[in-house]
XYZ file of C-alpha atoms in Angstrom:
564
model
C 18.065 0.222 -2.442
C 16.058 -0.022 -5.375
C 13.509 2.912 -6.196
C 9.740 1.590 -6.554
C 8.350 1.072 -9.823
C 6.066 4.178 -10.758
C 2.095 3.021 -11.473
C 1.153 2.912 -14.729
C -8.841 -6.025 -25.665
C -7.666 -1.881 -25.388
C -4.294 -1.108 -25.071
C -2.614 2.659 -25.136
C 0.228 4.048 -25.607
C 2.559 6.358 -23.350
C 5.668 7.356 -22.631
C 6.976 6.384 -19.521
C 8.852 8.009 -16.944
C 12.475 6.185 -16.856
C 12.701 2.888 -15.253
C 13.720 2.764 -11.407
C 15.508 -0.476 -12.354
C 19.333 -0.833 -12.459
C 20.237 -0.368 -16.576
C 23.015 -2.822 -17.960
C 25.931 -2.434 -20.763
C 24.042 -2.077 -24.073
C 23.804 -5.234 -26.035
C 24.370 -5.787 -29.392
C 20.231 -5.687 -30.950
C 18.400 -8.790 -31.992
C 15.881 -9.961 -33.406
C 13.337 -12.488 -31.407
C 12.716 -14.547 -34.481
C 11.629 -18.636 -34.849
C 15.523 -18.895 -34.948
C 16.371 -16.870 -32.012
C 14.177 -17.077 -29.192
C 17.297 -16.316 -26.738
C 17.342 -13.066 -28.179
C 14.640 -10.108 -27.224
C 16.428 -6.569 -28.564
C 18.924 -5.019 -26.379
C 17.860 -7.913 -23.786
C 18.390 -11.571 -23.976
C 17.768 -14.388 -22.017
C 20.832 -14.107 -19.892
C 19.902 -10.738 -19.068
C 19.028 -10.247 -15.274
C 15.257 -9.804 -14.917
C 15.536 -9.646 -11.247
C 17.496 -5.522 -11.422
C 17.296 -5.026 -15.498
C 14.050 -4.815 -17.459
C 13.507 -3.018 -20.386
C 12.205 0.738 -20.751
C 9.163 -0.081 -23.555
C 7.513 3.091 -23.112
C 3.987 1.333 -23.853
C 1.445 0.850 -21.407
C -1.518 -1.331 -21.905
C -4.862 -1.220 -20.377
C -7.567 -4.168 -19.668
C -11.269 -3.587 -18.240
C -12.884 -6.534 -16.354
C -15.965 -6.486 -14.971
C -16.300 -9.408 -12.921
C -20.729 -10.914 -13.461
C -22.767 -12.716 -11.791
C -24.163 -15.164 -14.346
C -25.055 -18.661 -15.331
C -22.638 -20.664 -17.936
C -22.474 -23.954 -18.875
C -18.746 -24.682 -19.467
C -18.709 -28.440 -19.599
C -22.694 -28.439 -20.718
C -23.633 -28.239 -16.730
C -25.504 -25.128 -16.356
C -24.566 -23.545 -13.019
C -24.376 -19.664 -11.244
C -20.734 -18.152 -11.928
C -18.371 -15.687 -10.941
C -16.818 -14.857 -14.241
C -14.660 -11.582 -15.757
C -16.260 -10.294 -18.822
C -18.857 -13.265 -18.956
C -16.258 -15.811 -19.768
C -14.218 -18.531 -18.042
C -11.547 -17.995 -17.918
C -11.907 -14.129 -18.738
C -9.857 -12.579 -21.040
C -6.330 -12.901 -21.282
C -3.925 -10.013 -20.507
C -0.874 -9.937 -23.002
C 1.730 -7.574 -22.712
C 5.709 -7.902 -23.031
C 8.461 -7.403 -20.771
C 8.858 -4.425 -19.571
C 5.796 -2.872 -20.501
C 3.097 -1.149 -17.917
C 0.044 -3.037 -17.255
C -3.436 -1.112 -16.481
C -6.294 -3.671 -15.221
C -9.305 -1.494 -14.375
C -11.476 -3.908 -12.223
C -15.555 -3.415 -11.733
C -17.123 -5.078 -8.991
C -20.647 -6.043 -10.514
C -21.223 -8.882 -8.029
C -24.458 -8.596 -5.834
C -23.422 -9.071 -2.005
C -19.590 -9.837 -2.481
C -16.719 -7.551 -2.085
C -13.906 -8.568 -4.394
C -9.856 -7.683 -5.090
C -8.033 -9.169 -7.956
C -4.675 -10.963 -7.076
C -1.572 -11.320 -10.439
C -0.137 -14.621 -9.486
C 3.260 -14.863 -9.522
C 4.480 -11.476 -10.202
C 6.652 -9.371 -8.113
C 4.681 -6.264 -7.872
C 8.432 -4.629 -6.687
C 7.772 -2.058 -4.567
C 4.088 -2.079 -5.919
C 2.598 -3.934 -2.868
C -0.471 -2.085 -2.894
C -0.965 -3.677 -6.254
C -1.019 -7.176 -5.361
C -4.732 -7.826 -4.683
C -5.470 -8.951 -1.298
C -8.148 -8.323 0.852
C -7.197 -7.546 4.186
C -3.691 -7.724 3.649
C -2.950 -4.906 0.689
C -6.188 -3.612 0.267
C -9.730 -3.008 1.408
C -12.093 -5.140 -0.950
C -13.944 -3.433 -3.782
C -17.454 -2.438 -2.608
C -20.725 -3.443 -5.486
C -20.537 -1.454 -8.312
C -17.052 -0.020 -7.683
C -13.831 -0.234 -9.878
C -10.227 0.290 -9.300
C -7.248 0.416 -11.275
C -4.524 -1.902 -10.524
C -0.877 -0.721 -12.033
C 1.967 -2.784 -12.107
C 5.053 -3.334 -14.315
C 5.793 -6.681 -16.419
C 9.364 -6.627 -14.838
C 9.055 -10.499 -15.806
C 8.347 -12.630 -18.508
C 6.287 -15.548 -19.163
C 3.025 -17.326 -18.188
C 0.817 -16.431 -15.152
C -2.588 -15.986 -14.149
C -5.075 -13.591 -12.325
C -7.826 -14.305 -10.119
C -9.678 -12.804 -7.668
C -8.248 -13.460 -4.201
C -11.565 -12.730 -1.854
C -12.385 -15.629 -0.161
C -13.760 -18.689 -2.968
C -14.610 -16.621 -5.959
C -12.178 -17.713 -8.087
C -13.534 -21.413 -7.361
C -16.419 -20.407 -8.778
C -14.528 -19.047 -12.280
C -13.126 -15.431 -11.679
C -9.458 -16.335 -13.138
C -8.105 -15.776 -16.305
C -4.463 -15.998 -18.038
C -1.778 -13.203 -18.083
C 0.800 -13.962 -20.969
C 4.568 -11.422 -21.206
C 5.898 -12.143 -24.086
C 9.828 -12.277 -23.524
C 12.809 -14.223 -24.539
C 12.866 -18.470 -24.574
C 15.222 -21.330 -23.569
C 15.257 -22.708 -26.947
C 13.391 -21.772 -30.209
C 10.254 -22.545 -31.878
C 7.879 -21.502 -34.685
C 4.415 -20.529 -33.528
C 2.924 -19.912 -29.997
C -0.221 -21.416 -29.178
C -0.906 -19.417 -26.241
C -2.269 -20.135 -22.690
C -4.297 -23.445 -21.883
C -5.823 -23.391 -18.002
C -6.423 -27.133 -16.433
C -8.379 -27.420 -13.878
C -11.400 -29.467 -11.720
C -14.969 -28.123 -12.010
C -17.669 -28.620 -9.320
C -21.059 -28.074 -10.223
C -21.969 -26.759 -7.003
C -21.036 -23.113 -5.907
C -17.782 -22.970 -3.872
C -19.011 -21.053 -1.338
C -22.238 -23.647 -0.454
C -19.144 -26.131 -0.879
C -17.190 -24.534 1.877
C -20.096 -24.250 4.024
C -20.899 -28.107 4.115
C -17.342 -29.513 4.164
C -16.030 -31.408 7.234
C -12.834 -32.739 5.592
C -11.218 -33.313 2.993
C -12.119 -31.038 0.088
C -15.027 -32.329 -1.587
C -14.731 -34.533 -5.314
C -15.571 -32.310 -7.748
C -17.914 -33.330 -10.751
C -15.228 -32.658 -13.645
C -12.366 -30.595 -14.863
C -12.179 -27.785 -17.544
C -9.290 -27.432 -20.215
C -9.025 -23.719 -21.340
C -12.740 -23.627 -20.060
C -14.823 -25.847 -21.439
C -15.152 -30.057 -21.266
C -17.851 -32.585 -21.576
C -19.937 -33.840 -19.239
C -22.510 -36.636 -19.125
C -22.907 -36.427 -23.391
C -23.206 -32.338 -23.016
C -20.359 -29.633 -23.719
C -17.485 -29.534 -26.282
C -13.581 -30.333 -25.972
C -11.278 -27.484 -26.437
C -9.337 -28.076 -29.264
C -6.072 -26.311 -31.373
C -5.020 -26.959 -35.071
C -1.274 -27.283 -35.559
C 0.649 -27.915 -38.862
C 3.473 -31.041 -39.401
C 6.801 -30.391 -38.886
C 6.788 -27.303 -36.699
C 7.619 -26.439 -32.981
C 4.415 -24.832 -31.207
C 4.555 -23.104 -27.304
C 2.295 -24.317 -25.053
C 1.589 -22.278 -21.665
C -0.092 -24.561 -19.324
C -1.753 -23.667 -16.170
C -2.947 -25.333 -13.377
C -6.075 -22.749 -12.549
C -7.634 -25.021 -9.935
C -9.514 -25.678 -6.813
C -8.281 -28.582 -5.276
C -6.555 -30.813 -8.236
C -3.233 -31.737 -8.628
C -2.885 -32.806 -12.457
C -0.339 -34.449 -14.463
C -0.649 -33.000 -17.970
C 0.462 -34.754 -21.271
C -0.399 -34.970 -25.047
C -0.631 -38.309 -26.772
C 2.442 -39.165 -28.312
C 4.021 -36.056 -28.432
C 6.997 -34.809 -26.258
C 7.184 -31.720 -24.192
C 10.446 -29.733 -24.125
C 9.728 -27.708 -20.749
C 11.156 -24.034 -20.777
C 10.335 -22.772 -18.206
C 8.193 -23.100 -14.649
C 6.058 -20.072 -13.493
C 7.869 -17.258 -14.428
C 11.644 -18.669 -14.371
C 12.975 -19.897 -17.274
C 15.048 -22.604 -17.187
C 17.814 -25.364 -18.820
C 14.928 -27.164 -21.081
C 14.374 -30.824 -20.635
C 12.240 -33.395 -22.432
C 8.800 -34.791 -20.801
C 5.888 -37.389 -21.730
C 4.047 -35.396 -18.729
C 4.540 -33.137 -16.031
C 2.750 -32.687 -12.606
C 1.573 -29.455 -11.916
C 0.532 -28.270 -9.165
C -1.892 -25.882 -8.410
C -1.208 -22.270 -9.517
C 1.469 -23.585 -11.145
C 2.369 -22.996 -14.706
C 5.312 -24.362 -17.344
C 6.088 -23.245 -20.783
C 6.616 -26.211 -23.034
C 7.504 -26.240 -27.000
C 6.362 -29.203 -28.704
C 7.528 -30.346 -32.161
C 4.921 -31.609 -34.512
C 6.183 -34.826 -35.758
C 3.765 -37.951 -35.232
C 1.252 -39.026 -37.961
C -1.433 -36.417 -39.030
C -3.937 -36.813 -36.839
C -5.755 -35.440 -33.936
C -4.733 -36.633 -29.838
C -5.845 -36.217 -26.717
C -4.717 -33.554 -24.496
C -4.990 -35.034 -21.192
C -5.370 -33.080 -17.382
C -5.419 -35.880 -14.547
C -5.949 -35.196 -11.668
C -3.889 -37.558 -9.116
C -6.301 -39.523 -6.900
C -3.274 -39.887 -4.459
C -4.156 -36.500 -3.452
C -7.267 -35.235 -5.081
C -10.813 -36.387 -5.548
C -12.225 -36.171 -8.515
C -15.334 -37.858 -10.347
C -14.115 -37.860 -13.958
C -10.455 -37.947 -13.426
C -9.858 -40.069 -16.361
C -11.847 -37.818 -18.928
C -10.577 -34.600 -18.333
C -9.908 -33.483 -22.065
C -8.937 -31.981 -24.872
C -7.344 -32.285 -28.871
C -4.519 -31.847 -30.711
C -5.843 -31.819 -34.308
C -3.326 -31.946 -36.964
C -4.201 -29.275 -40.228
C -3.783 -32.476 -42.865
C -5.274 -35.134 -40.546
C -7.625 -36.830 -42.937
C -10.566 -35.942 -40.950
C -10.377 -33.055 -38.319
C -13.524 -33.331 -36.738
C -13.130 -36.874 -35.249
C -12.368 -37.590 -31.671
C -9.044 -38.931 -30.998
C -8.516 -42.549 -30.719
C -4.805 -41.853 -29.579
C -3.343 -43.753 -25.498
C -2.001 -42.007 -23.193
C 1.574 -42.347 -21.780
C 1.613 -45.075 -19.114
C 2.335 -42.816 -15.185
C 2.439 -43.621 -11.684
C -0.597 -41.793 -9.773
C 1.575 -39.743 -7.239
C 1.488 -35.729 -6.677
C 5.374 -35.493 -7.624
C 6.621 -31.786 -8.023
C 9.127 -30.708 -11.452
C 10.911 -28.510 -8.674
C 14.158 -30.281 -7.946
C 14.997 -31.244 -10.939
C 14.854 -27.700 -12.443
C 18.003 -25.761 -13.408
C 16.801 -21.811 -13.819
C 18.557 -20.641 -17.095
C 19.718 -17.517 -15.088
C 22.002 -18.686 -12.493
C 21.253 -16.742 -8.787
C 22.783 -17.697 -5.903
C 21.336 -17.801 -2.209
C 22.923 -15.683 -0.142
C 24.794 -15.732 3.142
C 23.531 -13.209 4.935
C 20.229 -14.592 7.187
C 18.068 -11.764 8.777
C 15.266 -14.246 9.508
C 14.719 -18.110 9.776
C 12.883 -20.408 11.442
C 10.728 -23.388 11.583
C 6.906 -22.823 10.266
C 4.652 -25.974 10.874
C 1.773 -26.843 9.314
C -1.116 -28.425 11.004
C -4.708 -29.517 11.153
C -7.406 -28.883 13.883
C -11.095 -28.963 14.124
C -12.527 -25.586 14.958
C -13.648 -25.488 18.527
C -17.707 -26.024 19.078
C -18.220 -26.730 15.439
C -18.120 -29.312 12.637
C -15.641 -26.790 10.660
C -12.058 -27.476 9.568
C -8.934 -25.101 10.548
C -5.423 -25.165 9.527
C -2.661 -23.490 11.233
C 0.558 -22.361 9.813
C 3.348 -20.995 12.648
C 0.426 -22.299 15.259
C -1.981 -19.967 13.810
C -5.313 -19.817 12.011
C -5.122 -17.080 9.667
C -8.163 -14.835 9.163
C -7.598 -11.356 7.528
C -9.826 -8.499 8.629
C -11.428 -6.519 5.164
C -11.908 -3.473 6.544
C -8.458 -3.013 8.104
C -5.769 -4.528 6.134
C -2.166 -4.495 7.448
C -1.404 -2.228 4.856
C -3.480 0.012 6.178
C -1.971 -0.633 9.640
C 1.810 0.083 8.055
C 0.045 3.305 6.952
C -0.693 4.201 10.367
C 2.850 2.921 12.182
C 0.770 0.550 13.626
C 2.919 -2.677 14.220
C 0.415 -4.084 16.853
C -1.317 -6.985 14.852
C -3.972 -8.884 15.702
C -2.533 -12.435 16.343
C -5.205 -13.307 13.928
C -3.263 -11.905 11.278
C -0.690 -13.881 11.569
C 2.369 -11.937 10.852
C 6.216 -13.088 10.695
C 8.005 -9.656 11.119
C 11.264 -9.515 8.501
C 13.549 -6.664 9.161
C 16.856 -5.776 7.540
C 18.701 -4.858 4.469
C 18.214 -5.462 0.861
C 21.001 -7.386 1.071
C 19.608 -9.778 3.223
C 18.076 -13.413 3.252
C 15.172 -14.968 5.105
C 15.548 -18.530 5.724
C 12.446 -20.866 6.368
C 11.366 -24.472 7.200
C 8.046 -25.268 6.529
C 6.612 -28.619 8.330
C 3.892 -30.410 7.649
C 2.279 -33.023 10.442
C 0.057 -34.497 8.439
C -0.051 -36.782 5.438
C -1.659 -34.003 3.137
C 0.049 -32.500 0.146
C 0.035 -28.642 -0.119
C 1.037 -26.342 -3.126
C 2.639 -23.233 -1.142
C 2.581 -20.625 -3.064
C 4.891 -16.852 -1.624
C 3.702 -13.182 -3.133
C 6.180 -10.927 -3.718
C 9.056 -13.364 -5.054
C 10.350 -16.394 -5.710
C 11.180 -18.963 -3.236
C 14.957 -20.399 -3.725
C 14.047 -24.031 -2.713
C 17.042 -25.880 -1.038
C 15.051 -28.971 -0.115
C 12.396 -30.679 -0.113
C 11.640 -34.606 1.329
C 9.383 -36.556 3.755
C 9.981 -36.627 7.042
C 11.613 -33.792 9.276
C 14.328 -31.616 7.864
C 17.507 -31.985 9.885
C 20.521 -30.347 7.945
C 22.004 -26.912 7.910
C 20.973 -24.222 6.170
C 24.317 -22.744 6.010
C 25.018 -25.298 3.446
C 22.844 -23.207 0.787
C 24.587 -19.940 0.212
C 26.274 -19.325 -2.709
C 24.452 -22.295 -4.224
C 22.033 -22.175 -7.663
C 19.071 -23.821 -6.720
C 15.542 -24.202 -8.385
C 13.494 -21.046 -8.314
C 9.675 -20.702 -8.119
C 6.941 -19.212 -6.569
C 4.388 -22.284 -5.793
C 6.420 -25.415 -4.973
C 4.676 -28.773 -3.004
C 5.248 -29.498 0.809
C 5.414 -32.721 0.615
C 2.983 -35.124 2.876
C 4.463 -35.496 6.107
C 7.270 -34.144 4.879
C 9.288 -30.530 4.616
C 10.095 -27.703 2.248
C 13.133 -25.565 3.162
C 13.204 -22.333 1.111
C 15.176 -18.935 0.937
C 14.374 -15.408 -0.826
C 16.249 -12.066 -0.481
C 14.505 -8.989 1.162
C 14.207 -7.039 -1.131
C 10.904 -5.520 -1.628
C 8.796 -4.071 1.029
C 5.580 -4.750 1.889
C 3.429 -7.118 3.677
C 3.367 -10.338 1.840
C 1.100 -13.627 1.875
C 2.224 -16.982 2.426
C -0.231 -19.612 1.555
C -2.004 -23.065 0.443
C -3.169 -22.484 -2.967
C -5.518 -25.609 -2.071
C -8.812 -22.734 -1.781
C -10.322 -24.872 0.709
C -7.185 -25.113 2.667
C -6.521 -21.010 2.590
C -10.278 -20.455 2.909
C -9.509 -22.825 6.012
C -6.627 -20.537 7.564
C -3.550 -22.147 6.222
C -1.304 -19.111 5.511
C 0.310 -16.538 7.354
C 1.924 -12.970 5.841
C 5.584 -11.445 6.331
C 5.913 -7.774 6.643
C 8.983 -6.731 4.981
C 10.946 -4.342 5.859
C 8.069 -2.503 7.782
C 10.906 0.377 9.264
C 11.024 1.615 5.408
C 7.966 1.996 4.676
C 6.197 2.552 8.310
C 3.956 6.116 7.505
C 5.444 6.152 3.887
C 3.712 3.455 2.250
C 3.468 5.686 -1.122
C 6.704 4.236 -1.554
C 4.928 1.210 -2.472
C 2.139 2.472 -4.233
C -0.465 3.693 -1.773
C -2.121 6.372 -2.949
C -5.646 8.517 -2.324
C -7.615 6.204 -5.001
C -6.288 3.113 -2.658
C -7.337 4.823 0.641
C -11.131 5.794 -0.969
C -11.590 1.662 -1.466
C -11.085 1.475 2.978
C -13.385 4.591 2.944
C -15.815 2.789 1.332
C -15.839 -0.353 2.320
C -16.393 1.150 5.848
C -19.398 2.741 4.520
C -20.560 -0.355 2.436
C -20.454 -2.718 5.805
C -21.979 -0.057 8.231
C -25.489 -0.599 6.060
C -24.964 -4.230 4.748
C -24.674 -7.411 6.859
C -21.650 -9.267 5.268
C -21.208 -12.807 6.634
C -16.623 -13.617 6.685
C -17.681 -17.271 7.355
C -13.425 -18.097 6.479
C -10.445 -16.612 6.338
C -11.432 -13.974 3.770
C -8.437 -14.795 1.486
């Protein structure tokens, strides 16, 4: 069994203490250059990220201080929750293998808070990953913590807070690893976040909704739009001839987008943080809280285009789905302040998923050896005696309790959850596989998104799922960690046990989560029952349970969802 991994704008150097992770033959060095993206040192991109990372001896450290304050991102002046002031806040960069410090301050009037890294492992860092009531207490006004985790991955993700609807209202921001690539280009334009934008706050949102998730005025690209003649596109300047890396991600609410550049094709590299056998694309849907890495060759006419986020009205509402943009402006276009007068590529409005069509680079089999499966269903209820909404996943409405997260529970060899909590126990071996179904009744799409790894998915259709699961092991299937349960339909997915901790399951539709519709898994709880410093508890982590308990005993604090 693997060791855990030990805790560790401003970055700083240090020398770590030697990685915890399985070390492979030495490789003959090389260079990651425009001609050899494959290549990253004595690592390349057939090396096993999953048990072999490499030792950089650097940590870097991030402050974010998440504001109350008004912005006007699309020219719509509204109240915020925002990291450093900014939407999205600043974007952490580090590169594989590297510690990451994120020292979070709680500046918010009224709100508790707890900041979630999408997508990455956190192995053996579960105390790490950022969720209230689950892994942590919530951060009281005025405090900070500092979150520790190692970039045992590489790619394109994103942070955001995970209390209740903050991030709805703009507390998310990129995360960029710089690692190897599927195929090779020149220059890297960075991170771009799509996503819908309501002018109203989420929370007053939540409150008023008795169905579907309410249309939202407009949609941000990397932050900013227009709306109603106010605002500003985001654009980027590119030069003829060369291959630029795009990192999109879908950072939103409720929308499920398909994402495309005028004229230009996307070779996609890789989809959340799994590379994979590149393919060529006019667009992609993308889910939310999904991400792909594209490289895009710069070979049309000098001009500028439209960069284009739609969201699908098959599945989403959304007032100004159709002008949702941003521009591609060539260096030698004749003029490079004009507005595109570029079409877009001609789609079918449907919330389609990449997902079974992707080959991960890295081949990783399912294994054969089940210690859990089972059906999970998802369905829709009203709440009894109100006008509110529920979901239940496994027959259950989530909520999490703040001030006594099963965390803290494992802490205490407590395995007596509240049903509330909804908890599917996993016990076993490293070596073993959970199996699950997951069932939805109702004609609604939902983006399920798993912390702690990546799902293997081995299906996916409409309807009910009536094959054998047997049939999976030893196969190579697509690898993720948000993939789309189809309307109506099924999503049959597989991951090894092989990092303890208690781990969410959940719609990253926020109204749908904020609704109930997730459930956790404790992993493994017999190793790590009364020794959860094996996973990075620690006295700092206790102090934020301390004083939350001491924060709620003077202040009325209204859970009006399921706190996650």
């Amino acid at each position: 069994m693997p060791g855990p991994f030990k805790l560790g704008r401003f970055f700083s150097a240090v020398l770590l203490l030697s990685s915890t992770l399985a070390v492979a033959e030495v490789r003959a060095a090389c260079n990651n250059t425009a001609t050899a993206r494959s290549c990253w040192g004595d690592y390349d991109i057939t090396t096993d990220y999953y048990t072999d990372v490499p030792d950089t001896g650097v940590t870097r450290t991030y402050y974010l201080s998440l504001n109350n304050v008004t912005l006007a991102p699309d020219g719509y002046s509204r109240y915020v929750m925002a990291f450093n002031d900014t939407i999205p806040g600043p974007t952490i960069t580090a590169d594989w293998g590297d510690t990451v410090e994120v020292i979070v301050t709680n500046n918010l009037e009224n709100n508790g808070t707890a900041l979630h890294f999408h997508g990455l492992r956190q192995n053996y860092t579960n105390a790490q990953d950022g969720v209230p009531g689950v892994t942590q207490c919530p951060l009281v006004p005025g405090a900070s913590y500092k979150y520790t985790w190692r970039a045992t991955q590489y790619g394109t993700t994103w942070y955001h807070s995970h209390f209740s609807l903050q991030f709805g209202n703009g507390a998310y921001g990129a995360i960029v690893i710089n690692g190897p690539t599927t195929a090779n280009y020149d220059y890297d334009l960075g991170p771009i976040t799509i996503g819908d934008w309501a002018h109203e706050d989420a929370f007053y949102l939540f409150s008023v909704n008795t169905g579907a998730p309410p249309a939202a005025e407009n949609g941000l690209i990397n932050g900013t739009n227009k709306y109603d003649g106010s605002g500003s596109y985001f654009s980027t300047t590119v030069e003829s001839g060369y291959r630029y890396k795009l990192r999109i991600i879908n950072s939103g609410v409720y929308a499920h987008m398909k994402f495309m550049i005028d004229d230009h094709t996307m070779e996609v590299v890789a989809a959340d943080l799994v590379p994979i056998e590149p393919y060529n694309a006019s667009y992609i849907d993308i889910g939310l809280g999904q991400r792909y890495d594209v490289i895009i060759t710069m070979n049309q006419t000098a001009d500028n285009y439209w960069i284009r986020a739609i969201p699908q009205v098959t599945c989403t509402n959304n007032a100004n789905y159709a002008y949702i943009l941003g521009i591609l402006r060539y260096s030698s276009a004749s003029n490079t302040s004009a507005d595109p007068t570029s079409s877009g590529y001609t789609y079918t409005d449907a919330c389609d998923d990449e997902t079974m069509s992707l080959t991960p680079y890295l081949s990783k089999v399912v294994g054969s050896t089940s210690t859990a499966s089972g059906t999970l269903p998802v369905a829709f209820s009203p709440a009894s005696g109100s006008t509110a909404q529920h979901w239940k996943m496994n027959g259950t409405n989530m909520i999490a309790d703040w001030a006594d997260p099963s965390l803290l529970m494992i802490e205490e060899k407590n395995s007596s959850y509240p049903s509330s909590y909804n908890v599917v126990s996993i016990n076993g071996t490293a070596d073993d596989w959970a199996y699950f179904v997951i069932e939805a009744s109702n004609a609604v799409d939902h983006p399920m998104h798993i912390h702690g790894h990546d799902f293997w998915v081995l299906a996916r259709g409409t309807g009910t799922f009536s094959g054998s699961l047997s049939t999976y092991a030893g196969t190579n299937t697509p690898r993720r960690d948000v993939v789309m349960l189809p309307a109506s339909g099924y999503l049959v997915v597989a991951f090894p046990i092989d990092n303890p901790g208690a781990w969410l399951i959940h719609c990253h539709i926020a109204f749908h989560v904020s609704e109930g519709l997730s459930l956790q898994f404790v992993e493994r709880y017999d190793d790590i029952a009364g020794n959860t410093a094996a996973i990075g508890v620690d006295s700092t982590w206790n102090s934020t349970c301390t004083a939350w308990d001491s924060y709620i005993s003077s202040t009325t604090i209204d859970q009006d969802d399921s706190g996650i």
